[in-house]
Short mmCIF file of C-alpha atoms in Angstrom, two decimals:
data_model
loop_
_atom_site.label_atom_id
_atom_site.label_comp_id
_atom_site.label_asym_id
_atom_site.label_seq_id
_atom_site.Cartn_x
_atom_site.Cartn_y
_atom_site.Cartn_z
CA MET A 8 109.70 116.26 95.79
CA ASN A 9 108.01 113.38 95.99
CA ILE A 10 105.35 112.88 92.96
CA VAL A 11 104.18 109.27 94.44
CA PRO A 12 104.49 108.29 98.18
CA GLN A 13 107.49 106.13 99.51
CA ASP A 14 107.02 102.48 99.90
CA THR A 15 106.62 101.41 103.23
CA PHE A 16 106.84 97.54 103.19
CA LYS A 17 107.73 95.75 106.48
CA SER A 18 110.88 94.24 106.43
CA GLN A 19 109.90 91.72 109.66
CA VAL A 20 106.68 91.38 111.92
CA SER A 21 106.50 90.82 115.49
CA THR A 22 103.30 89.46 116.89
CA ASP A 23 103.85 91.86 120.32
CA GLN A 24 105.20 94.94 118.61
CA ASP A 25 102.50 95.05 116.00
CA LYS A 26 99.72 97.98 116.29
CA SER A 27 96.94 96.24 114.98
CA VAL A 28 94.01 95.44 117.25
CA LEU A 29 95.27 92.93 120.05
CA SER A 30 93.16 91.02 122.41
CA SER A 31 92.58 92.31 125.95
CA ALA A 32 93.30 88.91 127.32
CA VAL A 33 96.58 88.16 125.84
CA PRO A 34 98.27 91.34 124.56
CA SER A 35 100.63 89.26 122.20
CA LEU A 36 97.67 87.62 120.20
CA PRO A 37 95.69 89.55 117.51
CA ASP A 38 92.04 89.74 118.57
CA THR A 39 90.57 88.32 115.43
CA LEU A 40 86.71 89.76 116.08
CA ARG A 41 87.86 93.31 116.14
CA GLN A 42 89.38 93.31 113.23
CA GLN A 43 86.38 91.95 111.44
CA GLU A 44 88.51 90.32 108.38
CA GLY A 45 86.43 87.40 108.51
CA GLY A 46 89.08 84.91 110.29
CA ALA A 47 92.67 84.72 111.22
CA VAL A 48 94.86 87.39 109.31
CA PRO A 49 98.36 85.08 108.40
CA LEU A 50 101.65 87.05 108.98
CA SER A 51 102.65 87.51 105.23
CA THR A 52 99.72 89.70 104.93
CA GLN A 53 101.07 91.83 107.84
CA LEU A 54 104.15 91.94 106.18
CA ASN A 55 103.52 92.45 102.77
CA ASP A 56 100.23 94.39 103.09
CA ARG A 57 97.20 93.35 100.87
CA HIS A 58 98.99 94.49 97.70
CA PRO A 59 102.11 96.58 96.61
CA LEU A 60 100.03 99.72 95.86
CA GLU A 61 97.82 99.37 99.42
CA SER A 62 100.59 101.68 101.07
CA THR A 63 101.25 103.63 98.16
CA LEU A 64 97.58 104.49 97.83
CA LYS A 65 97.32 105.01 101.65
CA ASN A 66 99.55 108.15 101.60
CA TRP A 67 98.59 109.15 98.16
CA GLU A 68 96.33 112.40 99.09
CA THR A 69 99.12 113.56 101.76
CA THR A 70 102.02 113.17 99.22
CA GLN A 71 100.49 115.14 96.71
CA ARG A 72 99.51 117.79 99.32
CA GLN A 73 102.69 118.59 100.34
CA ARG A 74 103.95 118.51 96.46
CA GLN A 75 101.36 120.95 96.26
CA MET A 76 102.36 123.14 98.99
CA GLU A 77 106.25 122.77 98.07
CA GLN A 78 105.31 124.15 94.42
CA TYR A 79 103.03 127.17 95.95
CA ARG A 80 106.08 128.23 98.23
CA GLN A 81 108.44 127.82 95.31
CA ILE A 82 106.17 129.84 92.86
CA PHE A 83 104.65 132.51 95.17
CA GLY A 84 106.80 132.38 98.24
CA ILE A 85 106.17 131.12 101.54
CA ALA A 86 103.05 133.10 102.19
CA GLU A 87 100.72 131.26 100.09
CA PRO A 88 101.08 127.41 101.79
CA MET A 89 101.02 129.14 104.89
CA LYS A 90 98.15 130.67 104.19
CA ARG A 91 96.41 127.56 102.81
CA THR A 92 97.75 125.65 105.51
CA MET A 93 96.01 127.69 108.24
CA GLU A 94 92.90 127.74 106.62
CA MET A 95 92.93 123.77 106.98
CA GLU A 96 93.39 123.92 110.25
CA ILE A 97 91.05 126.36 110.98
CA VAL A 98 88.45 123.96 109.19
CA ASN A 99 89.92 121.07 110.78
CA ARG A 100 89.31 122.36 113.94
CA THR A 101 85.68 123.84 113.54
CA ASP A 102 82.84 121.70 114.34
CA PHE A 103 79.96 123.65 112.24
CA ASN A 104 78.51 121.00 110.03
CA PRO A 105 74.79 122.34 109.31
CA LEU A 106 74.00 120.03 107.09
CA SER A 107 75.00 116.95 109.91
CA THR A 108 77.16 115.12 107.41
CA ASN A 109 80.37 113.39 107.87
CA GLY A 110 82.07 115.32 105.27
CA SER A 111 82.94 118.85 105.45
CA ILE A 112 82.29 121.19 102.37
CA HIS A 113 84.59 123.30 103.60
CA ARG A 114 86.92 120.94 103.75
CA ASP A 115 86.48 119.62 99.96
CA ILE A 116 86.66 123.08 98.74
CA LEU A 117 89.82 123.94 100.11
CA LEU A 118 91.33 120.30 99.07
CA ASN A 119 89.62 121.25 95.48
CA LYS A 120 87.21 118.02 95.70
CA GLU A 121 84.30 119.96 95.71
CA CYS A 122 83.24 118.91 92.31
CA SER A 123 84.68 115.13 92.78
CA ILE A 124 82.50 112.26 94.03
CA ASP A 125 84.58 109.33 95.72
CA TRP A 126 84.00 106.09 97.52
CA GLU A 127 83.88 107.75 100.74
CA ASP A 128 81.03 110.30 99.85
CA VAL A 129 78.76 107.62 98.88
CA TYR A 130 79.93 104.84 101.89
CA PRO A 131 81.37 106.85 104.69
CA GLY A 132 83.53 105.54 107.01
CA THR A 133 85.02 102.97 104.32
CA GLY A 134 87.95 104.44 103.34
CA LEU A 135 91.06 102.40 102.53
CA GLN A 136 91.89 102.50 106.03
CA ALA A 137 89.25 99.32 106.98
CA SER A 138 90.68 99.39 110.69
CA THR A 139 87.84 100.43 113.26
CA MET A 140 88.29 102.17 116.22
CA VAL A 141 88.31 100.43 119.59
CA GLY A 142 85.39 100.46 121.06
CA ASP A 143 83.08 101.70 118.02
CA ASP A 144 82.86 97.73 116.48
CA VAL A 145 79.66 95.15 117.44
CA HIS A 146 81.79 93.21 119.54
CA SER A 147 82.83 95.67 121.51
CA LYS A 148 79.23 96.77 122.23
CA ILE A 149 78.06 93.14 123.00
CA GLU A 150 81.05 93.09 125.46
CA LYS A 151 80.25 96.61 127.20
CA GLN A 152 76.54 95.52 127.43
CA LEU A 153 77.35 92.12 128.93
CA GLY A 154 79.81 93.49 131.51
CA ILE A 155 82.86 91.32 129.94
#
């Protein structure tokens, strides 16, 4: 049972094996415009992330959820974590959103976060994962409009 997520530090960096946004012209070169980092990204930041705690914070909620389900299993048996996992899956698959917001009040209730205000609640879409999806940024829209 993990209380803190495991470290996911990279031991080596490869420019053509990286999962970051790559250029469509030359696959081994990173596309700095789509990364929206403000310039070229040194390999040292890919190797060490930006801060040693960043990898821990990315997996924090997942690890806490797994720990909580393991504790429920030990206390109540297998039925309680199964029920909660099925409820969460139903909420994730449901597209019912009467308020037309990015968040889901049903998901917040199941995660016991209905009374907390996070950064993502105030600024939606700006979580710890700063990577944008390909085709969803300004540069892709301009390329699509110009037919590049």
